[in-house]
CSV table of C-alpha atoms in Angstrom, one decimal:
chain,number,residue,atom,x,y,z
A,1,TYR,CA,16.9,-23.2,16.0
A,2,ASP,CA,19.0,-20.4,17.5
A,3,THR,CA,16.8,-17.8,15.8
A,4,SER,CA,13.5,-18.0,13.8
A,5,GLY,CA,10.6,-16.1,12.4
A,6,ILE,CA,7.0,-16.6,13.7
A,7,SER,CA,4.3,-18.1,11.5
A,8,SER,CA,0.8,-16.8,11.7
A,9,ASP,CA,-0.4,-20.1,13.1
A,10,SER,CA,1.9,-20.0,16.1
A,11,PHE,CA,1.9,-16.2,16.6
A,12,ASP,CA,-0.4,-16.1,19.7
A,13,GLN,CA,1.8,-18.7,21.4
A,14,ALA,CA,4.8,-16.5,21.2
A,15,VAL,CA,3.6,-12.9,21.2
A,16,GLN,CA,1.2,-10.8,23.1
A,17,PHE,CA,0.3,-7.1,22.9
A,18,ASN,CA,0.0,-4.8,25.9
A,19,THR,CA,-2.7,-2.1,26.3
A,20,GLN,CA,-0.6,0.3,24.3
A,21,GLY,CA,-0.5,-2.1,21.4
A,22,GLU,CA,3.2,-2.9,21.8
A,23,ALA,CA,4.3,-6.4,21.1
A,24,GLY,CA,6.1,-8.5,23.7
A,25,LEU,CA,6.8,-12.2,24.4
A,26,THR,CA,4.5,-14.5,26.3
A,27,GLU,CA,5.6,-15.5,29.8
A,28,SER,CA,6.3,-19.1,28.7
A,29,MET,CA,8.7,-17.8,26.0
A,30,ARG,CA,10.5,-15.5,28.4
A,31,GLN,CA,11.0,-18.3,30.9
A,32,LYS,CA,13.0,-20.2,28.2
A,33,GLY,CA,15.4,-17.2,27.8
A,34,ILE,CA,14.0,-16.3,24.4
A,35,SER,CA,14.0,-12.6,23.2
A,36,LEU,CA,12.0,-10.8,20.6
A,37,SER,CA,13.4,-8.5,17.9
A,38,THR,CA,11.2,-6.4,15.7
A,39,SER,CA,11.9,-4.0,12.8
A,40,VAL,CA,10.0,-2.4,9.9
A,41,GLU,CA,11.2,-4.0,6.7
A,42,THR,CA,12.4,-2.0,3.7
A,43,SER,CA,9.4,-3.3,1.7
A,44,VAL,CA,6.0,-2.0,0.7
A,45,MET,CA,2.7,-3.9,0.0
A,46,TYR,CA,0.4,-1.8,-2.0
A,47,PHE,CA,-2.9,-1.6,-3.9
A,48,GLY,CA,-2.4,-0.4,-7.4
A,49,PHE,CA,-4.6,1.3,-10.0
A,50,ASN,CA,-3.9,0.7,-13.7
A,51,MET,CA,-3.5,4.3,-14.8
A,52,LYS,CA,-4.2,3.3,-18.4
A,53,ASP,CA,-7.7,2.1,-17.4
A,54,PRO,CA,-10.5,4.3,-18.7
A,55,VAL,CA,-12.4,4.3,-15.4
A,56,VAL,CA,-9.9,4.3,-12.5
A,57,GLY,CA,-6.9,5.6,-14.5
A,58,GLY,CA,-5.9,8.8,-16.2
A,59,ASP,CA,-5.4,12.3,-15.1
A,60,SER,CA,-9.0,13.5,-15.0
A,61,GLU,CA,-10.3,15.0,-11.8
A,62,GLN,CA,-13.2,12.4,-11.9
A,63,ALA,CA,-10.7,9.5,-11.8
A,64,ARG,CA,-8.5,11.1,-9.2
A,65,LEU,CA,-11.5,11.7,-6.8
A,66,LEU,CA,-12.6,8.0,-7.4
A,67,ARG,CA,-9.1,6.8,-6.5
A,68,ARG,CA,-9.0,8.9,-3.3
A,69,ALA,CA,-12.5,7.7,-2.2
A,70,ILE,CA,-11.3,4.1,-2.6
A,71,SER,CA,-8.1,5.0,-0.7
A,72,ILE,CA,-10.1,6.1,2.3
A,73,VAL,CA,-12.3,3.1,2.6
A,74,VAL,CA,-9.6,0.4,2.1
A,75,ASP,CA,-8.6,0.4,5.8
A,76,TYR,CA,-5.1,-0.9,6.0
A,77,GLU,CA,-5.0,-0.5,9.8
A,78,GLU,CA,-7.8,-3.1,9.9
A,79,TYR,CA,-6.0,-5.3,7.4
A,80,ILE,CA,-2.8,-5.3,9.5
A,81,ALA,CA,-4.7,-6.2,12.7
A,82,ILE,CA,-6.8,-9.0,11.1
A,83,PHE,CA,-4.5,-10.6,8.5
A,84,ALA,CA,-0.9,-9.7,9.6
A,85,ASN,CA,-1.1,-10.2,13.4
A,86,GLY,CA,-0.4,-6.5,13.8
A,87,ARG,CA,2.9,-6.9,11.9
A,88,GLY,CA,2.9,-3.8,9.8
A,89,VAL,CA,2.8,0.0,9.7
A,90,THR,CA,0.3,1.8,7.5
A,91,ALA,CA,2.1,3.6,4.6
A,92,GLN,CA,1.6,7.3,4.1
A,93,GLY,CA,3.7,7.3,0.9
A,94,VAL,CA,6.1,5.0,-1.0
A,95,LEU,CA,9.2,5.3,1.2
A,96,PRO,CA,9.5,2.9,4.2
A,97,PRO,CA,11.1,4.0,7.5
A,98,GLY,CA,14.9,3.8,7.3
A,99,ILE,CA,15.0,5.0,3.7
A,100,PHE,CA,16.2,8.6,3.1
A,101,GLY,CA,13.2,10.9,2.5
A,102,HIS,CA,10.8,9.0,4.8
A,103,ARG,CA,9.4,11.5,7.3
A,104,GLU,CA,8.4,10.0,10.6
A,105,GLY,CA,5.0,11.3,11.7
A,106,ASP,CA,4.1,12.7,8.3
A,107,HIS,CA,0.8,11.7,6.8
A,108,ASN,CA,-1.2,11.6,3.6
A,109,PRO,CA,-3.7,14.4,4.0
A,110,TYR,CA,-6.0,13.0,1.3
A,111,ALA,CA,-6.7,9.8,3.4
A,112,PHE,CA,-5.9,10.9,6.9
A,113,THR,CA,-6.3,13.7,9.4
A,114,LYS,CA,-4.0,14.4,12.3
A,115,GLU,CA,-5.2,15.7,15.6
A,116,SER,CA,-3.1,16.1,18.7
A,117,GLY,CA,-0.4,14.0,17.0
A,118,ARG,CA,-2.8,11.1,16.4
A,119,LEU,CA,-3.6,9.9,12.9
A,120,GLN,CA,-7.2,9.3,12.0
A,121,ARG,CA,-8.4,7.8,8.7
A,122,ARG,CA,-10.9,10.0,7.0
A,123,SER,CA,-14.5,8.9,7.3
A,124,VAL,CA,-16.6,6.8,5.0
A,125,GLU,CA,-18.9,9.8,4.7
A,126,GLU,CA,-16.1,11.9,3.2
A,127,ALA,CA,-15.3,9.0,0.8
A,128,ARG,CA,-19.0,9.0,-0.2
A,129,GLN,CA,-18.9,12.8,-0.8
A,130,LEU,CA,-15.8,12.2,-3.1
A,131,MET,CA,-17.8,9.6,-5.0
A,132,VAL,CA,-20.6,12.2,-5.6
A,133,LYS,CA,-18.1,14.7,-6.9
A,134,ALA,CA,-16.6,12.0,-9.1
A,135,GLY,CA,-20.0,11.4,-10.6
A,136,TYR,CA,-20.9,8.2,-8.8
A,137,PRO,CA,-23.5,9.0,-6.1
A,138,ASN,CA,-24.2,5.9,-4.0
A,139,GLY,CA,-22.0,4.0,-6.4
A,140,MET,CA,-24.2,4.7,-9.4
A,141,GLU,CA,-22.8,6.1,-12.6
A,142,LYS,CA,-24.5,9.5,-12.9
A,143,ALA,CA,-24.3,9.5,-16.7
A,144,ASN,CA,-26.3,6.3,-17.3
A,145,ASN,CA,-27.6,5.4,-13.8
A,146,LYS,CA,-25.9,2.0,-13.8
A,147,PRO,CA,-24.0,0.6,-10.8
A,148,LEU,CA,-20.2,1.2,-10.8
A,149,VAL,CA,-18.5,-2.2,-11.3
A,150,LEU,CA,-14.8,-2.4,-10.7
A,151,TYR,CA,-12.4,-5.4,-11.2
A,152,PHE,CA,-9.7,-6.5,-8.9
A,153,ASP,CA,-6.9,-8.8,-10.1
A,154,VAL,CA,-4.8,-10.8,-7.6
A,155,ALA,CA,-2.5,-13.8,-7.6
A,156,ALA,CA,-4.3,-15.8,-4.9
A,157,ALA,CA,-5.8,-19.2,-4.5
A,158,GLY,CA,-7.0,-21.4,-1.7
A,159,PRO,CA,-8.8,-20.8,1.6
A,160,ASP,CA,-6.3,-18.3,3.0
A,161,ALA,CA,-7.1,-15.8,0.2
A,162,THR,CA,-10.9,-15.9,0.5
A,163,PRO,CA,-11.3,-13.9,3.8
A,164,ARG,CA,-9.0,-11.1,2.5
A,165,LEU,CA,-10.8,-10.8,-0.7
A,166,ASN,CA,-14.2,-10.8,1.0
A,167,TRP,CA,-12.9,-8.1,3.3
A,168,LEU,CA,-12.0,-5.9,0.4
A,169,ARG,CA,-15.3,-6.4,-1.4
A,170,LYS,CA,-17.1,-5.5,1.8
A,171,LEU,CA,-15.1,-2.2,2.2
A,172,LEU,CA,-15.7,-1.1,-1.3
A,173,LYS,CA,-19.4,-1.8,-0.9
A,174,LYS,CA,-19.5,1.1,1.7
A,175,VAL,CA,-19.2,3.6,-1.2
A,176,GLY,CA,-21.5,1.6,-3.5
A,177,VAL,CA,-18.8,-0.1,-5.6
A,178,GLN,CA,-19.5,-3.6,-6.9
A,179,LEU,CA,-16.2,-5.3,-6.8
A,180,VAL,CA,-15.6,-8.3,-9.2
A,181,LEU,CA,-12.7,-10.5,-8.0
A,182,ARG,CA,-10.5,-12.0,-10.6
A,183,THR,CA,-8.1,-14.5,-8.9
A,184,THR,CA,-5.5,-16.3,-10.9
A,185,ASP,CA,-2.1,-18.0,-10.6
A,186,TYR,CA,1.0,-15.7,-10.5
A,187,ASN,CA,2.1,-16.4,-14.1
A,188,ARG,CA,-1.3,-15.3,-15.4
A,189,PHE,CA,-1.3,-12.3,-13.1
A,190,GLN,CA,2.1,-11.2,-14.4
A,191,GLU,CA,0.8,-11.5,-17.9
A,192,LYS,CA,-2.2,-9.3,-17.1
A,193,MET,CA,0.2,-6.7,-15.7
A,194,ARG,CA,2.4,-6.8,-18.7
A,195,LYS,CA,-0.5,-6.3,-21.1
A,196,GLY,CA,-2.3,-3.8,-18.9
A,197,THR,CA,-5.6,-5.7,-18.8
A,198,GLY,CA,-5.9,-5.5,-15.0
A,199,GLN,CA,-7.8,-2.6,-13.5
A,200,MET,CA,-6.8,-2.8,-9.8
A,201,PHE,CA,-4.4,-5.1,-8.1
A,202,TRP,CA,-2.3,-6.0,-5.0
A,203,TRP,CA,1.5,-6.2,-5.3
A,204,GLY,CA,4.6,-5.5,-3.3
A,205,TRP,CA,8.3,-4.5,-3.6
A,206,ASN,CA,11.4,-5.4,-1.5
A,207,ALA,CA,14.3,-2.9,-1.7
A,208,ASP,CA,17.3,-4.0,-3.8
A,209,TYR,CA,19.4,-1.3,-2.1
A,210,PRO,CA,18.5,1.3,0.6
A,211,ASP,CA,17.9,4.4,-1.5
A,212,PRO,CA,14.7,6.3,-2.4
A,213,GLU,CA,15.4,5.9,-6.1
A,214,ASN,CA,14.7,2.1,-5.6
A,215,PHE,CA,11.1,2.9,-4.6
A,216,PHE,CA,10.2,6.0,-6.6
A,217,PHE,CA,11.2,4.2,-9.8
A,218,LEU,CA,8.1,2.0,-9.3
A,219,LEU,CA,6.1,5.1,-10.4
A,220,HIS,CA,8.5,6.6,-13.0
A,221,GLY,CA,6.7,7.0,-16.3
A,222,PRO,CA,9.6,5.7,-18.6
A,223,GLN,CA,9.6,2.5,-16.5
A,224,GLY,CA,5.9,1.8,-17.1
A,225,LYS,CA,5.2,-2.0,-17.4
A,226,VAL,CA,3.0,-1.9,-20.5
A,227,ASP,CA,5.0,0.6,-22.6
A,228,HIS,CA,8.5,-0.2,-21.5
A,229,GLY,CA,8.5,-3.5,-19.6
A,230,GLY,CA,9.6,-1.8,-16.4
A,231,GLU,CA,8.5,-2.2,-12.8
A,232,ASN,CA,5.9,0.6,-12.8
A,233,ALA,CA,2.9,-1.8,-12.8
A,234,ALA,CA,0.4,1.1,-12.3
A,235,ASN,CA,1.7,2.6,-15.6
A,236,TYR,CA,1.7,6.0,-13.8
A,237,ASP,CA,3.2,8.8,-16.0
A,238,ASN,CA,3.3,12.4,-14.6
A,239,SER,CA,5.8,14.7,-16.4
A,240,GLU,CA,6.6,16.8,-13.4
A,241,PHE,CA,7.2,13.6,-11.3
A,242,ASN,CA,9.4,12.1,-14.0
A,243,ALA,CA,11.6,15.2,-14.2
A,244,LEU,CA,12.0,15.4,-10.5
A,245,PHE,CA,12.9,11.7,-10.4
A,246,ASP,CA,15.6,12.2,-13.0
A,247,GLN,CA,16.9,15.1,-10.9
A,248,MET,CA,16.7,13.2,-7.5
A,249,LYS,CA,18.0,9.8,-8.4
A,250,ASN,CA,21.7,10.6,-8.4
A,251,MET,CA,21.7,13.5,-5.8
A,252,ALA,CA,23.6,13.1,-2.6
A,253,ASN,CA,21.5,12.8,0.6
A,254,GLY,CA,20.9,16.2,2.0
A,255,PRO,CA,18.4,19.1,2.3
A,256,GLU,CA,18.3,19.7,-1.5
A,257,ARG,CA,17.5,16.1,-2.2
A,258,LEU,CA,14.9,16.0,0.6
A,259,GLN,CA,13.1,19.0,-0.8
A,260,VAL,CA,12.8,17.3,-4.2
A,261,ILE,CA,11.6,14.1,-2.5
A,262,ASP,CA,8.9,16.0,-0.5
A,263,ARG,CA,7.6,17.4,-3.8
A,264,MET,CA,7.6,14.0,-5.4
A,265,THR,CA,5.7,12.6,-2.5
A,266,GLU,CA,3.1,15.3,-2.6
A,267,ILE,CA,2.5,14.7,-6.4
A,268,LEU,CA,2.0,11.0,-5.7
A,269,ARG,CA,-0.4,11.6,-2.8
A,270,ARG,CA,-2.5,14.0,-4.9
A,271,ASP,CA,-2.7,11.7,-7.9
A,272,ALA,CA,-3.2,8.5,-5.9
A,273,PRO,CA,-1.9,5.9,-8.4
A,274,TRP,CA,-1.6,3.5,-5.4
A,275,ILE,CA,-3.3,3.1,-2.1
A,276,TRP,CA,-0.1,3.2,-0.2
A,277,GLY,CA,-0.7,0.0,1.7
A,278,TYR,CA,1.6,-0.9,4.5
A,279,PHE,CA,5.2,-1.6,5.4
A,280,PRO,CA,5.6,-5.1,6.9
A,281,LYS,CA,7.2,-5.5,10.3
A,282,ALA,CA,9.6,-8.4,10.8
A,283,PHE,CA,9.4,-10.3,14.1
A,284,SER,CA,12.2,-12.7,15.0
A,285,LEU,CA,12.8,-14.9,18.1
A,286,HIS,CA,16.3,-15.7,19.4
A,287,HIS,CA,17.8,-17.5,22.3
A,288,ASP,CA,20.0,-15.7,24.8
A,289,TRP,CA,23.2,-17.1,23.4
A,290,TYR,CA,22.5,-15.6,20.0
A,291,HIS,CA,24.2,-12.3,19.1
């Protein structure tokens, strides 16, 4: 092979991280004249809420606070470190680096704080306070004093999926949520998404072309999966966002388009139809004769 990717199983043989967390090749690889290239992919892996669901969905302040609390405790920095060999960047919104409208160094203030240029995920205690405001103190439904049970749908099977799902269940338990895991094959998972019977889910998107329209349309109301058969699997439908999308999609890149994108990003962060997840980072090896 002149060039190749790196599987998780052989990752430690090829790559090592320095004290600053930067990836480099192991000495044995360097001695063979092999180099490492890395880049953040124009893809997003996200955790979605079904906005048609009566508990986690909708436009009520109660549901919005619940989604924000869950967004805080689902620690994607930990996920990247444990399950992706560090190959990812925590997303602060829907647009990956390299796509017009992505602002480097910007952050989602509902899930993170920024001090001295350093991002810090908001604390579990803040998430618990949001749960109280949402009417779920200690994960109990205030109205009937029953534990809050939420359902997570995912296309996953086999031993590789089990640690990830147990990790997710453990994190939601921090705010008292009892998570029921519903694993299935991909065909059945897609059917659940089409019918809107899933409550929360994992999914992802690879860019078809390098434009913000190709990511924002994933949350455009008229492209909702249940009502219109589109790619908006969260079935998010916000009239202001929809109008801004229609305005933005055919604009030329420039300050005016950026202003519209900033407003769209703020609406999405406030409503939290997704936990923004992460942008995967591609690692590839190549020999010194490869150009």
